[in-house]
CSV table of C-alpha atoms in Angstrom, one decimal:
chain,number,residue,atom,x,y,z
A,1,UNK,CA,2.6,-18.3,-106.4
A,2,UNK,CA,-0.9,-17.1,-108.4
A,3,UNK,CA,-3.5,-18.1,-106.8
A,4,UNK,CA,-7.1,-17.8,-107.6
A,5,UNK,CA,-9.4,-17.8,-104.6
A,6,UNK,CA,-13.0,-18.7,-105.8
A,7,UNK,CA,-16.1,-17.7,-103.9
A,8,UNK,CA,-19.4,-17.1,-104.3
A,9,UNK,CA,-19.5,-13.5,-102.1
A,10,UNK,CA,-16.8,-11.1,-101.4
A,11,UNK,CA,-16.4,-7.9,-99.4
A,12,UNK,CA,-18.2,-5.4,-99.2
A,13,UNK,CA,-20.3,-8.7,-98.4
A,14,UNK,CA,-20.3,-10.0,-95.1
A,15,UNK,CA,-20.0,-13.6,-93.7
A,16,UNK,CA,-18.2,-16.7,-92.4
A,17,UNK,CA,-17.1,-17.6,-96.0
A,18,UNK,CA,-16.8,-13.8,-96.9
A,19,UNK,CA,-13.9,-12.9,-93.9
A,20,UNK,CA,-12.6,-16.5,-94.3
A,21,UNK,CA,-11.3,-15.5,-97.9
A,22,UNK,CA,-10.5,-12.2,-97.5
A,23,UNK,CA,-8.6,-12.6,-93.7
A,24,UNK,CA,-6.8,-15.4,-96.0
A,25,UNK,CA,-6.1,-13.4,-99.1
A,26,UNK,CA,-4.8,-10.5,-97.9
A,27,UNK,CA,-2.3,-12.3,-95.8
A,28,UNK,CA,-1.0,-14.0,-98.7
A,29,UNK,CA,-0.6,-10.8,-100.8
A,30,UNK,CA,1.7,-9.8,-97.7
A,31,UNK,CA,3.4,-12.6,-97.4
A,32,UNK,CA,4.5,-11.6,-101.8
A,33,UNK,CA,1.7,-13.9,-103.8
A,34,UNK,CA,-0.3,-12.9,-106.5
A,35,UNK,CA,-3.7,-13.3,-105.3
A,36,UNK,CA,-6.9,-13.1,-107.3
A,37,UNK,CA,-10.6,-13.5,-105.4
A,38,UNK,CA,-13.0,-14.5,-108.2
A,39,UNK,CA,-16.8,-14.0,-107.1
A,40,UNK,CA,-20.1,-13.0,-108.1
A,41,UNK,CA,-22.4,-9.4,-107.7
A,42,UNK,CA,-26.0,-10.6,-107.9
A,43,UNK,CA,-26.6,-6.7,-107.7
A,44,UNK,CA,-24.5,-5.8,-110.9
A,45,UNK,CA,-23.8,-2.8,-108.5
A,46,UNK,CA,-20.4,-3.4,-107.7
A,47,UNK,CA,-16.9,-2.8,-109.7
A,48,UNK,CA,-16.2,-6.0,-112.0
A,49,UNK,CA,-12.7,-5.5,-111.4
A,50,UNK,CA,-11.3,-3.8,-107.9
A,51,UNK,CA,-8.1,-4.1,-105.8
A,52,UNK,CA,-8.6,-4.4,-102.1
A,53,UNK,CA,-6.3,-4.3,-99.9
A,54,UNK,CA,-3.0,-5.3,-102.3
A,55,UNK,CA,-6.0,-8.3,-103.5
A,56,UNK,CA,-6.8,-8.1,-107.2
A,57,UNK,CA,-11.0,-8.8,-107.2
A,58,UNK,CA,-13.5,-9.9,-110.3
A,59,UNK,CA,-16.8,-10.2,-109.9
A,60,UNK,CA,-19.0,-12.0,-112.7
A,61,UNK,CA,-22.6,-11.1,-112.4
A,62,UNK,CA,-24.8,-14.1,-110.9
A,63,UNK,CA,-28.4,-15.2,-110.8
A,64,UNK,CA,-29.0,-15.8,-107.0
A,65,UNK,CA,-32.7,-16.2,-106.2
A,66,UNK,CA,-33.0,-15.8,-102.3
A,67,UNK,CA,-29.3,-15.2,-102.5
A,68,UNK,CA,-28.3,-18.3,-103.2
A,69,UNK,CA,-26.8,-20.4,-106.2
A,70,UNK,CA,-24.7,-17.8,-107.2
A,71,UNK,CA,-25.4,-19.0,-110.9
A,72,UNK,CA,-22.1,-17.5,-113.0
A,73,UNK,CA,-21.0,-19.9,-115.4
A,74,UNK,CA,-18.9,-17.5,-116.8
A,75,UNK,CA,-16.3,-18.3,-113.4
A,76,UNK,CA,-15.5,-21.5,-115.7
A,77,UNK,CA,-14.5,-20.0,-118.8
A,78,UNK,CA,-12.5,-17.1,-117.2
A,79,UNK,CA,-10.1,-19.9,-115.4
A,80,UNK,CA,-9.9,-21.7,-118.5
A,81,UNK,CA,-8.4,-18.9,-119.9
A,82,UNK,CA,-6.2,-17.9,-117.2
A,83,UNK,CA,-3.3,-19.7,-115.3
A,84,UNK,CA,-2.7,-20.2,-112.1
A,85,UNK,CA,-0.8,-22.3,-109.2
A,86,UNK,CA,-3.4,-22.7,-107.1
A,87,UNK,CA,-6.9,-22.9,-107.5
A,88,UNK,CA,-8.8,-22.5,-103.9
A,89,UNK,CA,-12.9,-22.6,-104.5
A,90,UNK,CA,-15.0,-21.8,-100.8
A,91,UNK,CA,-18.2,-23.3,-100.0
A,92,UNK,CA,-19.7,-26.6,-101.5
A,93,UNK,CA,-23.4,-24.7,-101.1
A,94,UNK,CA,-22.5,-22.7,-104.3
A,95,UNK,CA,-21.9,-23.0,-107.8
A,96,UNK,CA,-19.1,-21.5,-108.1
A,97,UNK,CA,-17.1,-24.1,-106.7
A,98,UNK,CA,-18.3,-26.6,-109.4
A,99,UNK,CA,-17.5,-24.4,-112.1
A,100,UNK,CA,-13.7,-24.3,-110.4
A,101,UNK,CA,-13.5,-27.9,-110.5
A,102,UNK,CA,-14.5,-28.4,-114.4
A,103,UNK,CA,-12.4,-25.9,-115.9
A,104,UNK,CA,-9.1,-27.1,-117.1
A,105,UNK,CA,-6.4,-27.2,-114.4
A,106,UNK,CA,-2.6,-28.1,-114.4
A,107,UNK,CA,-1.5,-27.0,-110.7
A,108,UNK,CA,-3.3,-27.6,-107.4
A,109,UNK,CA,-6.8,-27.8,-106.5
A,110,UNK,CA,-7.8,-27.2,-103.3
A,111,UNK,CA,-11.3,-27.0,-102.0
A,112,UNK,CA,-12.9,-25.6,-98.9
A,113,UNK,CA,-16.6,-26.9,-98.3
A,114,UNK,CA,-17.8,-25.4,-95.6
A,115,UNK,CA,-20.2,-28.4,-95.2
A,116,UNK,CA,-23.3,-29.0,-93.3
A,117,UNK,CA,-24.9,-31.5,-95.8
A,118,UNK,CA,-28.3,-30.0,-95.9
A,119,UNK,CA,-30.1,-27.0,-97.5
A,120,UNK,CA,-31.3,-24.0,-95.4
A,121,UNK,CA,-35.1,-24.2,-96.6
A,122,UNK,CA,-37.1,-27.5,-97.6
A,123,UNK,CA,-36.5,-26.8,-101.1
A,124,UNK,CA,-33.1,-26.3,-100.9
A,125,UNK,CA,-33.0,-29.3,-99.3
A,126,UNK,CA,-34.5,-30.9,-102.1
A,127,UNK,CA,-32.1,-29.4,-104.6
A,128,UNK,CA,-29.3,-31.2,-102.1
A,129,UNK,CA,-30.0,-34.5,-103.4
A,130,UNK,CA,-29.1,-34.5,-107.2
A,131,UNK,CA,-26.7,-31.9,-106.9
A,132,UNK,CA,-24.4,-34.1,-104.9
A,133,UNK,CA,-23.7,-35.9,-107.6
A,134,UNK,CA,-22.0,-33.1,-108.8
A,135,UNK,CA,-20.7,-32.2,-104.9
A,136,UNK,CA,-18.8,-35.7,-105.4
A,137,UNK,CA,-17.0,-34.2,-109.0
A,138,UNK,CA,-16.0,-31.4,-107.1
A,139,UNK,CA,-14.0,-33.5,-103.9
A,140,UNK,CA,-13.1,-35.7,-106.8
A,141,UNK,CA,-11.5,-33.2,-108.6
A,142,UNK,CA,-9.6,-31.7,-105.4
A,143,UNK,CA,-5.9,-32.1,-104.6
A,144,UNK,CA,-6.7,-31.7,-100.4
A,145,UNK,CA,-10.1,-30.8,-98.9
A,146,UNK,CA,-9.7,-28.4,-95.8
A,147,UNK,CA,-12.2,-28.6,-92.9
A,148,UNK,CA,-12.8,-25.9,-90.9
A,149,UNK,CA,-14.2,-27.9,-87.7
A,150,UNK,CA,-14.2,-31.8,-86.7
A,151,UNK,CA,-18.3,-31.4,-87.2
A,152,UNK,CA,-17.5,-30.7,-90.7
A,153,UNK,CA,-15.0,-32.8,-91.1
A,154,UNK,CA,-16.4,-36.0,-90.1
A,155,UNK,CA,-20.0,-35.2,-92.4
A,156,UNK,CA,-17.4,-34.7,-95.5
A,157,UNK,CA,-15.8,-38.1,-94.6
A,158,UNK,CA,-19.1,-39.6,-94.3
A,159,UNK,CA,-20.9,-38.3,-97.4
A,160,UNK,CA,-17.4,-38.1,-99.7
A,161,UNK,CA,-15.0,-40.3,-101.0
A,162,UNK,CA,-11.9,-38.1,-99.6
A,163,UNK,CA,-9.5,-41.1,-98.2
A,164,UNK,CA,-5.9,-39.0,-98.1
A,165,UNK,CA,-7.0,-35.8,-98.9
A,166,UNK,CA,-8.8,-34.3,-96.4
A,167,UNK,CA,-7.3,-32.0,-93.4
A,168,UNK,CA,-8.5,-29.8,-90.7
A,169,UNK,CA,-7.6,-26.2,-90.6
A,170,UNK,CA,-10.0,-24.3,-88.0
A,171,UNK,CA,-11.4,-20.3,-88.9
A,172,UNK,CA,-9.2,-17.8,-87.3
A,173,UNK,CA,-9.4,-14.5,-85.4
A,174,UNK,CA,-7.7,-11.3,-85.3
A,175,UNK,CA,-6.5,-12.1,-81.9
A,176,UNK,CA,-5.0,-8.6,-81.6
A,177,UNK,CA,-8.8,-6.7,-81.8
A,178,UNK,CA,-9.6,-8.9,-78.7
A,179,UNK,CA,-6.5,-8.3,-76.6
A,180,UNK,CA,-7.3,-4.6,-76.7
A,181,UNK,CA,-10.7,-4.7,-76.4
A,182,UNK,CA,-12.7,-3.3,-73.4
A,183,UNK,CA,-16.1,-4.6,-72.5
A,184,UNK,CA,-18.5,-2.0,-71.6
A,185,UNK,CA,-19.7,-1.6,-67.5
A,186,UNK,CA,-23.2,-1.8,-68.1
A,187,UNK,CA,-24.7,0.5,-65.2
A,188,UNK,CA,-28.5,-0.1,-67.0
A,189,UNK,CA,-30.7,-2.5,-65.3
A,190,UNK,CA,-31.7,-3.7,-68.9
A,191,UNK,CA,-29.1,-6.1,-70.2
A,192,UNK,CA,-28.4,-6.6,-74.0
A,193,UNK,CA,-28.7,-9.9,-76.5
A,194,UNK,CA,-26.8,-9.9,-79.4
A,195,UNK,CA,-27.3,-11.8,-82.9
A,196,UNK,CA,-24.7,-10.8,-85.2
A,197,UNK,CA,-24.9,-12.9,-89.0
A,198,UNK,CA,-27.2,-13.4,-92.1
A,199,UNK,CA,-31.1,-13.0,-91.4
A,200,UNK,CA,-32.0,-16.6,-92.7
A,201,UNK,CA,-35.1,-18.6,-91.1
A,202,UNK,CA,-32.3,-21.6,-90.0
A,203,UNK,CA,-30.5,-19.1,-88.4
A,204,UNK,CA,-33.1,-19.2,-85.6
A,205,UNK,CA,-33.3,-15.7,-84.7
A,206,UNK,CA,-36.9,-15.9,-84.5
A,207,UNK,CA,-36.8,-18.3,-81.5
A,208,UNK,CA,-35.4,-15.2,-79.6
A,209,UNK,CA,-37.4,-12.5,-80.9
A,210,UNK,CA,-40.0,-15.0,-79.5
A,211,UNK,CA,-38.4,-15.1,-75.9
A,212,UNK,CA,-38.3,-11.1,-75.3
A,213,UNK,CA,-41.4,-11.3,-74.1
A,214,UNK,CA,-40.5,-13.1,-70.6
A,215,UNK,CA,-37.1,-11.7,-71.0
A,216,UNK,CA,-38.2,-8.0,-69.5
A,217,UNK,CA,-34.8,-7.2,-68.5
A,218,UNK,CA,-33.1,-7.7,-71.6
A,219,UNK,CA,-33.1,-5.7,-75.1
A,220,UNK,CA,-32.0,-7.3,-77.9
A,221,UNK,CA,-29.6,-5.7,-81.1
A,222,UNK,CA,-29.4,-7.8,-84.0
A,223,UNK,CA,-26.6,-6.8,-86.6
A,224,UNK,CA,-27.1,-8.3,-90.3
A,225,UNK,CA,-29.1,-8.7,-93.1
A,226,UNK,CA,-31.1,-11.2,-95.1
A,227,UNK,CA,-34.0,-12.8,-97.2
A,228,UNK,CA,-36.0,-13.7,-93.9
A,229,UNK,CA,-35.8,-9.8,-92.3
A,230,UNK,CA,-39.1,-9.2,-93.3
A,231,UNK,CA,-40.4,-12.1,-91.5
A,232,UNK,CA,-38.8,-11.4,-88.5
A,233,UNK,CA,-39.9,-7.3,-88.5
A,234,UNK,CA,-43.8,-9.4,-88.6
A,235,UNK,CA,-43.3,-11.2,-85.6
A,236,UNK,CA,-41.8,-8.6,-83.7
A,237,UNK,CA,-45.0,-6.3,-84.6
A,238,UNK,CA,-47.4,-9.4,-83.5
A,239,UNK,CA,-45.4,-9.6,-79.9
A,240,UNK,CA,-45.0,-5.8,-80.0
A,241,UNK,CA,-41.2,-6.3,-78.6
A,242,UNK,CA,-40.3,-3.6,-81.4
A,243,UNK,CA,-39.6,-0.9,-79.3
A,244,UNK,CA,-36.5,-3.5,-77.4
A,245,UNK,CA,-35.2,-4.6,-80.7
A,246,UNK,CA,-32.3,-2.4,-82.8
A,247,UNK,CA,-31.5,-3.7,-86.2
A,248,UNK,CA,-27.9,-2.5,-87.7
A,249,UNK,CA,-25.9,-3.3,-90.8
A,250,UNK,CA,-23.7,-2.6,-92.6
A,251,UNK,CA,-21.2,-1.6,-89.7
A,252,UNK,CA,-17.8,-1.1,-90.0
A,253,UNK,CA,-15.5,-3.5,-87.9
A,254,UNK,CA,-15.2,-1.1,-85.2
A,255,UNK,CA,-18.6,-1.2,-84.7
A,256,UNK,CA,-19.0,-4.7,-84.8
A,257,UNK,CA,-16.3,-5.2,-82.4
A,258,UNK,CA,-18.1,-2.4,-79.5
A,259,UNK,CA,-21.6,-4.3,-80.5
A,260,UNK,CA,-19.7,-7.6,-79.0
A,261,UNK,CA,-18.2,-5.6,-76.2
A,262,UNK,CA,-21.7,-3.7,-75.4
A,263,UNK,CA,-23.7,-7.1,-75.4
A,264,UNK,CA,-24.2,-9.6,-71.2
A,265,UNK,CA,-25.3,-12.5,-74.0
A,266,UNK,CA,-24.8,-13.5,-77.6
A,267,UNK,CA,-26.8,-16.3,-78.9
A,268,UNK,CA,-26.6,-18.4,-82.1
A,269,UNK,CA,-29.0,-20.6,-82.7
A,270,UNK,CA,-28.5,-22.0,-86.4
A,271,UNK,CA,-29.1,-25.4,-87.4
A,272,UNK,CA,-26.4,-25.8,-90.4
A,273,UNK,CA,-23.3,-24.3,-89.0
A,274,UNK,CA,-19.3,-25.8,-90.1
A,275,UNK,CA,-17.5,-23.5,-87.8
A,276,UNK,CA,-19.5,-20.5,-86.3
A,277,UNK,CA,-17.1,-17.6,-86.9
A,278,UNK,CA,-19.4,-15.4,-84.8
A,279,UNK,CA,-19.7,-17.1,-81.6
A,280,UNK,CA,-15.4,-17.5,-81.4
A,281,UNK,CA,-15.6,-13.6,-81.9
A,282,UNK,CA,-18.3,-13.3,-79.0
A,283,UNK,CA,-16.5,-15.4,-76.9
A,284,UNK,CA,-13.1,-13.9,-78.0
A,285,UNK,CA,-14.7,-10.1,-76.7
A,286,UNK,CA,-15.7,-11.7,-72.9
A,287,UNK,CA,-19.1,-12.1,-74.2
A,288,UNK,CA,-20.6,-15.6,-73.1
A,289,UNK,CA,-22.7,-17.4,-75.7
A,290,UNK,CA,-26.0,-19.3,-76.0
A,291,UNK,CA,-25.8,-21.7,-79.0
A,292,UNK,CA,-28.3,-24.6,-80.9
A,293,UNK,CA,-26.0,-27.9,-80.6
A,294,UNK,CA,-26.1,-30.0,-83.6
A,295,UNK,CA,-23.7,-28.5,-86.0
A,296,UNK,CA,-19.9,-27.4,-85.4
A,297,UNK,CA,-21.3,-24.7,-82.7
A,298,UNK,CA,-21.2,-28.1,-80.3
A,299,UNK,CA,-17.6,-27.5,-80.0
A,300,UNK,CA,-17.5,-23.8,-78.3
A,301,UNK,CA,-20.2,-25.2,-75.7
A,302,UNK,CA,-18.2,-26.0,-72.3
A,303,UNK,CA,-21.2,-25.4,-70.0
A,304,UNK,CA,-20.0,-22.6,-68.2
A,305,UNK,CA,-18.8,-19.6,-71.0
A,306,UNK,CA,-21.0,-21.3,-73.8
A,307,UNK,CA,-24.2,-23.3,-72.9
A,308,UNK,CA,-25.9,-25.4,-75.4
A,309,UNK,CA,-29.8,-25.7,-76.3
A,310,UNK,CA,-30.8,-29.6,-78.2
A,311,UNK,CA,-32.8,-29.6,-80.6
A,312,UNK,CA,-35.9,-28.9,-81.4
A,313,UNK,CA,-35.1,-25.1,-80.3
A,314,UNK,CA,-37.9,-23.4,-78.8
A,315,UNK,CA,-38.6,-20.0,-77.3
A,316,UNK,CA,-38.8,-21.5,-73.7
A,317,UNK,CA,-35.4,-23.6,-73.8
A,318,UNK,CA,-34.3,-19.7,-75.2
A,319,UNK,CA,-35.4,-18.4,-71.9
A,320,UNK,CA,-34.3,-21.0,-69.4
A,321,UNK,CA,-30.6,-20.9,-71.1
A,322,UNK,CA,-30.5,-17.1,-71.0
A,323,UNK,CA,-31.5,-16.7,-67.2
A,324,UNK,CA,-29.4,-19.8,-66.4
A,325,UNK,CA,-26.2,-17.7,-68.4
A,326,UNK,CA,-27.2,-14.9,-66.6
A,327,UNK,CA,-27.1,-16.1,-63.1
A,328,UNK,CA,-23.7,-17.9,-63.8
A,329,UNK,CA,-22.2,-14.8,-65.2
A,330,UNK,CA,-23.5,-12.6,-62.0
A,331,UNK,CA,-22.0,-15.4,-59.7
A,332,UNK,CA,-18.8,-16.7,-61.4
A,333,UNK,CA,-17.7,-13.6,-63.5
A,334,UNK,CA,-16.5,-14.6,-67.4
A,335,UNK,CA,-13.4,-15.9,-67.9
A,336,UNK,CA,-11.7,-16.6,-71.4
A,337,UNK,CA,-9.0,-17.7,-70.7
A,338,UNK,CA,-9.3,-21.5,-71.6
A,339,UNK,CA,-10.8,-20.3,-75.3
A,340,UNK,CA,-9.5,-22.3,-78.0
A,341,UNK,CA,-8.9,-20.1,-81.1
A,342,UNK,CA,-6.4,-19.3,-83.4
A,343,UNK,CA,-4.9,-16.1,-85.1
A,344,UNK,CA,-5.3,-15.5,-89.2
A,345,UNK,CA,-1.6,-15.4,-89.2
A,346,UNK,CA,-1.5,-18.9,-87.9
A,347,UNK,CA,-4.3,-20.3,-90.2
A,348,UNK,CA,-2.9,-18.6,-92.9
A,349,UNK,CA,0.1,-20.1,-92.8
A,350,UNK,CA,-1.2,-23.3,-92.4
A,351,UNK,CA,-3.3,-23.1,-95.7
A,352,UNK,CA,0.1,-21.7,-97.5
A,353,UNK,CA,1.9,-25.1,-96.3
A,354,UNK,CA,-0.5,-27.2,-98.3
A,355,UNK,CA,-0.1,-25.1,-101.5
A,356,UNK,CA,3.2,-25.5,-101.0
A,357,UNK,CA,3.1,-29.2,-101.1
């Protein structure tokens, strides 16, 4: 088959939607099917047209204020003038799903959402309202609708007319990185938090930045990059934490993997999440997790390798969680073994099955 796979980021970005598409892609290529990942460079820095990986990419350039939007109406012309089996768009928050769904299509439409129904600031969440009218053109438009997580799924059914189309296909993992990978004996009496993802104010790393404070025997390394860094290099001069905290991006996956395997905690406390890529990974290294319930991250929390904080989040539920983690983990040990998650080969197949249909 040609497929088109239509996103608003691609590698060398980073993110849930980001290793969604490209795990996905280059599996298909693999597997012999012309694959085409059509995405947007805000930065104008990067090639228009690459290959990666066997994966033919274009990239339009995009007005994205506070990286966001991902404004490229030119998406809509190109796939009018090109054909394709398959049309997959990723991510409802981002326009270049909509311009998917109006260009001219004779073969299946499928759309991944990634939905978590609100915006990630008060004025996205403003912008939420009218542009759902165009959200429901979109699912209208789309053959079947994939879901990443029941949390997601259930919002979509709620908000969305999607009666028949709709079916749940959860992230994957590289399950093979895991198996092999060997957590680190940490002989230091200072233990290490991790926050691996975008630097957004919903994220909530500032709610742990805020904890260090009573936290003396843990340091905390936080891996990503984002509109709200700034922000969160001013509070951690006002608490004068600075000296605990290491910032990295840009790492290569090895890297990311040995952060996971270095960390005693990992902690996710975002308010919009449809799956929570980063918190299976954690859990997949041995490292037990600390998540905001609310979104899809409910479904890793068992009370024992992931626990839970309600919302409103706040500093001191950060701390009571983390000793509480920390205890258990000194007491009981980890054990993964009962982790839910699924390999890329698995997912991808499953995705391929629906194209087929």
């Amino acid at each position: 088959m040609k497929i088109a796979q239509v996103c608003p980021r691609y590698y060398p970005d980073i993110g849930g939607v980001e290793t969604d598409v490209k795990e996905i892609s280059e599996r298909l290529v693999s597997k012999g099917h012309d694959v085409e990942v059509i995405t947007t460079d805000p930065s104008g820095k990067l090639k228009k047209e690459d290959l990666v990986n066997g994966v033919k990419v274009t990239r339009f350039k995009s007005f994205a204020p506070g990286s966001a939007y991902y404004f490229a109406p030119q998406i809509y012309s190109y796939l009018k003038s090109h054909k394709y089996d398959v049309i997959h768009a990723h991510s409802y928050h981002a326009l270049p799903a909509l311009f998917a769904a109006l260009s001219e299509r004779k073969k299946k439409f499928v759309f991944s959402p990634y939905y978590h129904r609100g915006g990630h600031t008060p004025f996205r969440n403003l912008l939420h309202k009218p542009y759902k009218f165009l959200g429901k053109m979109i699912f209208s438009r789309a053959d079947t609708v994939i879901c990443i997580s029941e949390y997601e799924k259930r919002l979509v059914e709620s908000d969305f007319n999607v009666a028949g189309k709709i079916i749940k296909i959860p992230n994957g993992l590289n399950l093979s990185e895991f198996k092999s990978l060997k957590r680190r004996k940490n002989e230091n009496k200072e233990k290490m938090l991790l926050y691996v993802g975008r630097l957004e104010e919903y994220k909530g790393v500032q709610y742990i930045i805020q904890s260090l404070p009573e936290l003396q025997d843990f340091k905390l390394r936080i891996v990503g990059k984002g509109p709200y860094e700034n922000e969160l290099h001013n509070i951690t001069e006002k608490l004068g934490v600075g000296d605990r905290i290491e910032w990295l991006k840009n790492l290569s996956r090895e890297e990311l993997l040995d952060c996971y395997a270095d960390a005693d905690i990992f902690l996710m406390l975002s308010s919009h999440e449809s799956y929570g890529i980063t918190a299976a990974e954690a859990l997949a290294s041995g490292t037990p997790c600390v998540v905001a319930k609310g979104s899809a991250l409910d479904e890793f929390v068992d009370g024992i390798q992931c626990l839970g904080i309600d919302e409103p989040i706040t500093k001191e539920k950060v701390i009571k969680s983390v000793i509480k983690l920390k205890d258990m983990k000194q007491n009981n040990g980890f054990d993964k073994k009962n982790l839910t998650v699924f390999d890329w080969d698995y997912v991808t197949g499953k995705i391929e099955n629906e194209y087929n249909k």
